[in-house]
């Protein structure tokens, strides 16, 4: 499925592709051209059997100051939706707690990038659990977030060091599971 914008232009970065089809076409393009470097993305998408779905807001350019103002307004709307969602979840769960959402989002980002993507939701869950075990409250959430963020950043630094060291570098001492 590939979204098309209000002018009918394909937006290949706003799409869902089947992995086997992509791999087959990437292999064919590599065989035909020797490499993928420098090839336009439309060469890949043209060979795929795609269902096009019109979406007037599938993409937007930021070429002018007016475009930037529109994009910023959309971002603010997104933030408003997030605030509404958090309030609704807290109401549903019977939680009356004000926490720094930005700190938790930063933690999720650091865990996703420094460890692995699935680490983001699991880490934020564990931070919430640890905060509850510590008596709850914004301070407990902040402290658990600080510790988990520091750990994620250490893991990222260790991983960067091992990558730079190459195959003969320091072995990974992290557990395989659990």
PDB file of C-alpha atoms in Angstrom, residues 15-158:
ATOM      1  CA  UNK A  15       3.876   3.050   2.478  1.00  0.00           C
ATOM      2  CA  UNK A  16       3.790  -0.555   3.621  1.00  0.00           C
ATOM      3  CA  UNK A  17       5.713  -3.027   1.488  1.00  0.00           C
ATOM      4  CA  UNK A  18       5.932  -6.809   1.535  1.00  0.00           C
ATOM      5  CA  UNK A  19       9.483  -7.767   2.486  1.00  0.00           C
ATOM      6  CA  UNK A  20       9.895 -10.645  -0.028  1.00  0.00           C
ATOM      7  CA  UNK A  21       8.758  -8.421  -2.907  1.00  0.00           C
ATOM      8  CA  UNK A  22      11.181  -5.674  -1.877  1.00  0.00           C
ATOM      9  CA  UNK A  23      14.078  -8.093  -1.547  1.00  0.00           C
ATOM     10  CA  UNK A  24      13.382  -9.649  -4.947  1.00  0.00           C
ATOM     11  CA  UNK A  25      13.226  -6.283  -6.675  1.00  0.00           C
ATOM     12  CA  UNK A  26      16.316  -4.979  -4.854  1.00  0.00           C
ATOM     13  CA  UNK A  27      18.220  -8.058  -6.009  1.00  0.00           C
ATOM     14  CA  UNK A  28      17.015  -7.553  -9.588  1.00  0.00           C
ATOM     15  CA  UNK A  29      18.031  -3.885  -9.575  1.00  0.00           C
ATOM     16  CA  UNK A  30      21.431  -4.735  -8.104  1.00  0.00           C
ATOM     17  CA  UNK A  31      21.977  -7.379 -10.774  1.00  0.00           C
ATOM     18  CA  UNK A  32      20.914  -4.999 -13.542  1.00  0.00           C
ATOM     19  CA  UNK A  33      22.876  -1.939 -12.350  1.00  0.00           C
ATOM     20  CA  UNK A  34      25.693  -3.452 -10.315  1.00  0.00           C
ATOM     21  CA  UNK A  35      24.710  -1.404  -7.243  1.00  0.00           C
ATOM     22  CA  UNK A  36      21.781   0.499  -5.817  1.00  0.00           C
ATOM     23  CA  UNK A  37      23.737   3.671  -5.084  1.00  0.00           C
ATOM     24  CA  UNK A  38      22.420   6.632  -7.019  1.00  0.00           C
ATOM     25  CA  UNK A  39      19.308   4.906  -8.345  1.00  0.00           C
ATOM     26  CA  UNK A  40      16.020   6.733  -7.895  1.00  0.00           C
ATOM     27  CA  UNK A  41      13.559   5.134  -5.491  1.00  0.00           C
ATOM     28  CA  UNK A  42      10.899   5.163  -8.218  1.00  0.00           C
ATOM     29  CA  UNK A  43      12.838   2.408 -10.037  1.00  0.00           C
ATOM     30  CA  UNK A  44      12.122   0.146  -7.096  1.00  0.00           C
ATOM     31  CA  UNK A  45       8.500   1.120  -6.569  1.00  0.00           C
ATOM     32  CA  UNK A  46       7.672   1.048 -10.301  1.00  0.00           C
ATOM     33  CA  UNK A  47       8.358  -2.691 -10.413  1.00  0.00           C
ATOM     34  CA  UNK A  48       6.125  -3.475  -7.428  1.00  0.00           C
ATOM     35  CA  UNK A  49       2.396  -4.246  -7.562  1.00  0.00           C
ATOM     36  CA  UNK A  50       1.157  -1.520  -5.219  1.00  0.00           C
ATOM     37  CA  UNK A  51      -2.273  -0.439  -4.091  1.00  0.00           C
ATOM     38  CA  UNK A  52      -2.341   3.330  -4.116  1.00  0.00           C
ATOM     39  CA  UNK A  53      -4.389   5.044  -1.430  1.00  0.00           C
ATOM     40  CA  UNK A  54      -5.113   8.755  -1.768  1.00  0.00           C
ATOM     41  CA  UNK A  55      -4.422  10.798   1.341  1.00  0.00           C
ATOM     42  CA  UNK A  56      -4.422  14.578   1.072  1.00  0.00           C
ATOM     43  CA  UNK A  57      -2.047  14.893   4.040  1.00  0.00           C
ATOM     44  CA  UNK A  58       0.273  12.007   3.114  1.00  0.00           C
ATOM     45  CA  UNK A  59       3.136  14.465   2.974  1.00  0.00           C
ATOM     46  CA  UNK A  60       3.869  18.134   3.053  1.00  0.00           C
ATOM     47  CA  UNK A  61       6.874  20.133   1.950  1.00  0.00           C
ATOM     48  CA  UNK A  62       8.535  22.793   4.046  1.00  0.00           C
ATOM     49  CA  UNK A  63       9.804  25.028   1.269  1.00  0.00           C
ATOM     50  CA  UNK A  64       8.404  28.328   2.536  1.00  0.00           C
ATOM     51  CA  UNK A  65       7.890  30.005   5.896  1.00  0.00           C
ATOM     52  CA  UNK A  66       4.145  29.373   5.521  1.00  0.00           C
ATOM     53  CA  UNK A  67       4.862  25.650   4.982  1.00  0.00           C
ATOM     54  CA  UNK A  68       6.973  25.614   8.143  1.00  0.00           C
ATOM     55  CA  UNK A  69       4.215  27.342  10.130  1.00  0.00           C
ATOM     56  CA  UNK A  70       1.713  24.734   8.893  1.00  0.00           C
ATOM     57  CA  UNK A  71       4.079  21.888   9.814  1.00  0.00           C
ATOM     58  CA  UNK A  72       4.636  23.340  13.283  1.00  0.00           C
ATOM     59  CA  UNK A  73       0.869  23.584  13.793  1.00  0.00           C
ATOM     60  CA  UNK A  74       0.521  19.904  12.860  1.00  0.00           C
ATOM     61  CA  UNK A  75       3.252  18.987  15.321  1.00  0.00           C
ATOM     62  CA  UNK A  76       1.516  20.965  18.064  1.00  0.00           C
ATOM     63  CA  UNK A  77      -1.755  19.155  17.239  1.00  0.00           C
ATOM     64  CA  UNK A  78       0.101  15.853  17.599  1.00  0.00           C
ATOM     65  CA  UNK A  79       1.383  16.918  21.003  1.00  0.00           C
ATOM     66  CA  UNK A  80      -2.152  17.888  22.007  1.00  0.00           C
ATOM     67  CA  UNK A  81      -3.410  14.421  21.018  1.00  0.00           C
ATOM     68  CA  UNK A  82      -0.659  12.843  23.122  1.00  0.00           C
ATOM     69  CA  UNK A  83      -1.652  14.951  26.131  1.00  0.00           C
ATOM     70  CA  UNK A  84      -5.299  13.954  25.671  1.00  0.00           C
ATOM     71  CA  UNK A  85      -4.305  10.282  25.383  1.00  0.00           C
ATOM     72  CA  UNK A  86      -2.187  10.379  28.542  1.00  0.00           C
ATOM     73  CA  UNK A  87      -5.054  12.033  30.446  1.00  0.00           C
ATOM     74  CA  UNK A  88      -7.528   9.418  29.181  1.00  0.00           C
ATOM     75  CA  UNK A  89      -5.214   6.528  30.133  1.00  0.00           C
ATOM     76  CA  UNK A  90      -4.623   7.968  33.597  1.00  0.00           C
ATOM     77  CA  UNK A  91      -8.395   8.332  34.069  1.00  0.00           C
ATOM     78  CA  UNK A  92      -9.010   4.777  32.833  1.00  0.00           C
ATOM     79  CA  UNK A  93      -6.359   3.344  35.157  1.00  0.00           C
ATOM     80  CA  UNK A  94      -7.345   5.504  38.109  1.00  0.00           C
ATOM     81  CA  UNK A  95      -3.930   7.171  38.276  1.00  0.00           C
ATOM     82  CA  UNK A  96      -3.492  10.710  39.555  1.00  0.00           C
ATOM     83  CA  UNK A  97       0.148  11.386  38.790  1.00  0.00           C
ATOM     84  CA  UNK A  98       1.856  14.233  36.995  1.00  0.00           C
ATOM     85  CA  UNK A  99       5.098  13.131  35.391  1.00  0.00           C
ATOM     86  CA  UNK A 100       7.408  14.739  32.891  1.00  0.00           C
ATOM     87  CA  UNK A 101       6.243  13.131  29.642  1.00  0.00           C
ATOM     88  CA  UNK A 102       9.321  14.486  27.866  1.00  0.00           C
ATOM     89  CA  UNK A 103      11.609  12.573  30.240  1.00  0.00           C
ATOM     90  CA  UNK A 104       9.758   9.320  29.528  1.00  0.00           C
ATOM     91  CA  UNK A 105       9.801   9.942  25.768  1.00  0.00           C
ATOM     92  CA  UNK A 106      13.533  10.674  25.923  1.00  0.00           C
ATOM     93  CA  UNK A 107      14.033   7.463  27.884  1.00  0.00           C
ATOM     94  CA  UNK A 108      12.065   5.479  25.294  1.00  0.00           C
ATOM     95  CA  UNK A 109      14.179   7.022  22.516  1.00  0.00           C
ATOM     96  CA  UNK A 110      17.449   6.256  24.305  1.00  0.00           C
ATOM     97  CA  UNK A 111      16.395   2.660  25.011  1.00  0.00           C
ATOM     98  CA  UNK A 112      15.230   2.135  21.426  1.00  0.00           C
ATOM     99  CA  UNK A 113      18.413   3.543  19.898  1.00  0.00           C
ATOM    100  CA  UNK A 114      20.936   2.462  22.514  1.00  0.00           C
ATOM    101  CA  UNK A 115      19.658  -1.073  23.065  1.00  0.00           C
ATOM    102  CA  UNK A 116      16.969  -2.236  20.627  1.00  0.00           C
ATOM    103  CA  UNK A 117      13.608  -0.871  19.484  1.00  0.00           C
ATOM    104  CA  UNK A 118      11.538  -3.270  21.615  1.00  0.00           C
ATOM    105  CA  UNK A 119      13.417  -1.998  24.665  1.00  0.00           C
ATOM    106  CA  UNK A 120      11.496   1.297  24.569  1.00  0.00           C
ATOM    107  CA  UNK A 121       8.063   0.171  25.796  1.00  0.00           C
ATOM    108  CA  UNK A 122       9.505  -2.483  28.081  1.00  0.00           C
ATOM    109  CA  UNK A 123      11.882  -0.014  29.705  1.00  0.00           C
ATOM    110  CA  UNK A 124       9.169   2.559  30.315  1.00  0.00           C
ATOM    111  CA  UNK A 125       6.986  -0.169  31.851  1.00  0.00           C
ATOM    112  CA  UNK A 126       9.837  -1.225  34.144  1.00  0.00           C
ATOM    113  CA  UNK A 127      10.454   2.393  35.140  1.00  0.00           C
ATOM    114  CA  UNK A 128       6.799   2.717  36.111  1.00  0.00           C
ATOM    115  CA  UNK A 129       6.954  -0.505  38.069  1.00  0.00           C
ATOM    116  CA  UNK A 130      10.156   0.538  39.844  1.00  0.00           C
ATOM    117  CA  UNK A 131       8.630   3.914  40.680  1.00  0.00           C
ATOM    118  CA  UNK A 132       5.577   2.192  42.164  1.00  0.00           C
ATOM    119  CA  UNK A 133       7.810  -0.110  44.216  1.00  0.00           C
ATOM    120  CA  UNK A 134       9.663   2.953  45.493  1.00  0.00           C
ATOM    121  CA  UNK A 135       6.441   4.491  46.763  1.00  0.00           C
ATOM    122  CA  UNK A 136       5.288   6.233  43.599  1.00  0.00           C
ATOM    123  CA  UNK A 137       5.133   9.895  42.838  1.00  0.00           C
ATOM    124  CA  UNK A 138       6.806  12.098  40.253  1.00  0.00           C
ATOM    125  CA  UNK A 139      10.147  11.995  42.075  1.00  0.00           C
ATOM    126  CA  UNK A 140      10.240   8.181  41.970  1.00  0.00           C
ATOM    127  CA  UNK A 141       9.433   8.212  38.248  1.00  0.00           C
ATOM    128  CA  UNK A 142      12.130  10.817  37.612  1.00  0.00           C
ATOM    129  CA  UNK A 143      14.748   8.840  39.562  1.00  0.00           C
ATOM    130  CA  UNK A 144      13.901   5.531  37.871  1.00  0.00           C
ATOM    131  CA  UNK A 145      13.943   7.287  34.482  1.00  0.00           C
ATOM    132  CA  UNK A 146      17.340   8.831  35.235  1.00  0.00           C
ATOM    133  CA  UNK A 147      18.815   5.431  36.132  1.00  0.00           C
ATOM    134  CA  UNK A 148      17.342   3.671  33.102  1.00  0.00           C
ATOM    135  CA  UNK A 149      18.449   6.460  30.753  1.00  0.00           C
ATOM    136  CA  UNK A 150      21.999   6.296  32.112  1.00  0.00           C
ATOM    137  CA  UNK A 151      22.004   2.524  31.609  1.00  0.00           C
ATOM    138  CA  UNK A 152      20.725   2.814  28.021  1.00  0.00           C
ATOM    139  CA  UNK A 153      23.389   5.411  27.238  1.00  0.00           C
ATOM    140  CA  UNK A 154      26.107   3.185  28.752  1.00  0.00           C
ATOM    141  CA  UNK A 155      24.928   0.271  26.614  1.00  0.00           C
ATOM    142  CA  UNK A 156      25.014   2.479  23.524  1.00  0.00           C
ATOM    143  CA  UNK A 157      28.555   3.640  24.358  1.00  0.00           C
ATOM    144  CA  UNK A 158      29.698   0.050  24.942  1.00  0.00           C
TER     145      UNK A 158
END
